[in-house]
Amino acid sequence: MTEIFEALSGDPTAQAEKRLTALPGDFVHAPTGTFVEIDESQHFTSHRLTTLDLYPAGAPLAFDLEQYRDLCVRWAPRSDRYFASKAAVAFGPGGRQRQRAYHDALRDLATPPMGHPPVVRVPAPDRDGVAAYARVRQQLRSLIR
């Protein structure tokens, strides 16, 4: 996580001074402890691609890493403009996208060592929830039984 944080130009002093709070997510399947994240277009940025490229080999993931890399390449020209000027703690002015990319990586890489199944990511860059669910329905059913 340190390598990812540094690659995103995070400020370690500002990060250490942050108030500790839970990192909210989209859904939790309570019986299995499986976290499910719905990723709209703002999750597919050049910063997110940076994080994905730094994932350790063999990291337990419940999503297709190559598909996510491809989506970042395809959507980054548009998504990199989303909240491009919004500041974020530990990432400074214009740092909201880098913060989002870091938080996504944190969820992905820290959840399994904490005793939970890997985070299930549902790509919905077009914001079509019905189509996104149709694409991952079988995968979700198999993962949360």
Short mmCIF file of C-alpha atoms in Angstrom, two decimals:
data_model
loop_
_atom_site.label_atom_id
_atom_site.label_comp_id
_atom_site.label_asym_id
_atom_site.label_seq_id
_atom_site.Cartn_x
_atom_site.Cartn_y
_atom_site.Cartn_z
CA MET A 1 0.00 0.00 0.00
CA THR A 2 2.93 2.32 0.62
CA GLU A 3 4.14 1.93 -2.96
CA ILE A 4 0.64 2.69 -4.27
CA PHE A 5 0.27 5.70 -1.95
CA GLU A 6 3.60 7.09 -3.10
CA ALA A 7 2.81 6.46 -6.78
CA LEU A 8 -0.34 8.56 -6.32
CA SER A 9 1.74 11.39 -4.76
CA GLY A 10 0.06 11.04 -1.39
CA ASP A 11 1.24 13.13 1.54
CA PRO A 12 2.13 10.72 4.37
CA THR A 13 2.06 13.45 7.04
CA ALA A 14 -1.45 14.53 6.07
CA GLN A 15 -2.53 10.89 5.88
CA ALA A 16 -1.19 10.18 9.38
CA GLU A 17 -3.03 13.21 10.77
CA LYS A 18 -6.40 12.15 9.36
CA ARG A 19 -9.11 11.17 11.79
CA LEU A 20 -9.63 7.40 11.60
CA THR A 21 -13.01 6.52 10.17
CA ALA A 22 -14.49 3.47 8.53
CA LEU A 23 -14.11 3.36 4.76
CA PRO A 24 -17.71 3.07 3.57
CA GLY A 25 -18.58 0.67 0.81
CA ASP A 26 -21.57 -0.05 -1.38
CA PHE A 27 -22.90 -3.41 -0.14
CA VAL A 28 -21.99 -6.19 2.28
CA HIS A 29 -23.39 -9.70 2.01
CA ALA A 30 -23.66 -10.25 5.77
CA PRO A 31 -23.76 -14.10 5.84
CA THR A 32 -20.39 -14.37 4.04
CA GLY A 33 -18.84 -10.99 4.88
CA THR A 34 -18.41 -10.31 1.17
CA PHE A 35 -18.06 -6.67 0.16
CA VAL A 36 -19.59 -5.70 -3.19
CA GLU A 37 -18.56 -2.47 -4.90
CA ILE A 38 -20.35 -0.92 -7.88
CA ASP A 39 -17.84 0.98 -9.98
CA GLU A 40 -19.23 3.79 -12.11
CA SER A 41 -17.12 5.71 -14.64
CA GLN A 42 -15.30 7.81 -12.03
CA HIS A 43 -13.54 4.63 -10.84
CA PHE A 44 -11.90 4.06 -14.22
CA THR A 45 -9.17 6.69 -14.31
CA SER A 46 -5.48 6.83 -15.11
CA HIS A 47 -4.87 6.91 -11.35
CA ARG A 48 -6.83 3.70 -10.85
CA LEU A 49 -4.79 2.11 -13.63
CA THR A 50 -1.65 3.10 -11.70
CA THR A 51 -2.93 1.26 -8.63
CA LEU A 52 -3.95 -1.85 -10.58
CA ASP A 53 -0.51 -2.03 -12.19
CA LEU A 54 1.04 -2.13 -8.71
CA TYR A 55 -1.08 -4.98 -7.31
CA PRO A 56 1.12 -7.82 -6.10
CA ALA A 57 1.07 -11.00 -8.16
CA GLY A 58 -1.33 -13.51 -6.68
CA ALA A 59 -3.40 -10.96 -4.74
CA PRO A 60 -6.81 -12.55 -4.10
CA LEU A 61 -9.29 -10.66 -6.27
CA ALA A 62 -12.94 -11.35 -7.12
CA PHE A 63 -12.84 -9.33 -10.34
CA ASP A 64 -10.99 -9.57 -13.63
CA LEU A 65 -7.86 -7.45 -13.25
CA GLU A 66 -7.25 -7.26 -17.00
CA GLN A 67 -10.84 -6.19 -17.64
CA TYR A 68 -10.41 -3.41 -15.09
CA ARG A 69 -7.15 -2.29 -16.70
CA ASP A 70 -8.88 -2.21 -20.09
CA LEU A 71 -11.80 -0.22 -18.67
CA CYS A 72 -9.38 2.31 -17.17
CA VAL A 73 -7.64 2.77 -20.51
CA ARG A 74 -10.97 3.15 -22.30
CA TRP A 75 -12.67 5.47 -19.77
CA ALA A 76 -9.72 7.53 -18.44
CA PRO A 77 -9.90 10.27 -21.11
CA ARG A 78 -13.41 11.09 -19.88
CA SER A 79 -13.19 10.00 -16.23
CA ASP A 80 -9.95 11.85 -15.52
CA ARG A 81 -11.97 15.08 -15.83
CA TYR A 82 -14.54 14.02 -13.20
CA PHE A 83 -13.93 16.09 -10.04
CA ALA A 84 -10.49 16.91 -11.46
CA SER A 85 -10.24 20.09 -9.40
CA LYS A 86 -11.63 18.74 -6.11
CA ALA A 87 -9.17 18.59 -3.24
CA ALA A 88 -8.77 15.56 -0.97
CA VAL A 89 -7.05 15.06 2.37
CA ALA A 90 -3.56 13.58 1.90
CA PHE A 91 -3.75 14.11 -1.87
CA GLY A 92 -4.10 17.89 -2.01
CA PRO A 93 -5.75 20.13 -4.59
CA GLY A 94 -7.15 18.11 -7.46
CA GLY A 95 -6.51 14.94 -5.48
CA ARG A 96 -10.01 13.45 -5.26
CA GLN A 97 -9.41 10.99 -8.09
CA ARG A 98 -6.11 9.84 -6.59
CA GLN A 99 -7.80 9.42 -3.20
CA ARG A 100 -10.60 7.35 -4.78
CA ALA A 101 -8.04 5.16 -6.57
CA TYR A 102 -6.14 4.66 -3.30
CA HIS A 103 -9.30 3.78 -1.37
CA ASP A 104 -10.33 1.26 -4.04
CA ALA A 105 -6.90 -0.37 -3.83
CA LEU A 106 -7.06 -0.35 -0.03
CA ARG A 107 -10.41 -2.17 -0.10
CA ASP A 108 -9.11 -4.71 -2.62
CA LEU A 109 -5.81 -5.50 -0.93
CA ALA A 110 -6.65 -5.12 2.78
CA THR A 111 -10.00 -6.91 2.92
CA PRO A 112 -8.77 -10.53 2.49
CA PRO A 113 -6.00 -10.25 5.13
CA MET A 114 -8.69 -9.05 7.53
CA GLY A 115 -10.49 -12.39 7.17
CA HIS A 116 -13.07 -11.43 4.54
CA PRO A 117 -13.50 -12.82 1.03
CA PRO A 118 -12.05 -10.68 -1.78
CA VAL A 119 -14.05 -7.59 -2.74
CA VAL A 120 -16.46 -8.24 -5.60
CA ARG A 121 -16.30 -5.37 -8.08
CA VAL A 122 -19.15 -4.79 -10.50
CA PRO A 123 -18.10 -2.56 -13.39
CA ALA A 124 -20.85 -0.13 -14.40
CA PRO A 125 -19.00 2.67 -16.21
CA ASP A 126 -22.05 3.39 -18.34
CA ARG A 127 -24.16 3.68 -15.13
CA ASP A 128 -26.53 0.98 -16.35
CA GLY A 129 -27.18 -1.04 -13.20
CA VAL A 130 -29.48 -3.54 -14.88
CA ALA A 131 -26.87 -4.41 -17.53
CA ALA A 132 -24.10 -4.51 -14.92
CA TYR A 133 -26.07 -6.94 -12.77
CA ALA A 134 -26.85 -9.14 -15.78
CA ARG A 135 -23.12 -9.37 -16.55
CA VAL A 136 -22.13 -10.46 -13.03
CA ARG A 137 -25.22 -12.25 -11.76
CA GLN A 138 -23.81 -15.77 -11.96
CA GLN A 139 -20.49 -14.69 -10.48
CA LEU A 140 -22.24 -13.02 -7.55
CA ARG A 141 -24.36 -16.08 -6.87
CA SER A 142 -21.34 -18.37 -6.85
CA LEU A 143 -19.30 -16.09 -4.59
CA ILE A 144 -21.85 -15.43 -1.88
CA ARG A 145 -23.20 -18.92 -1.22
#
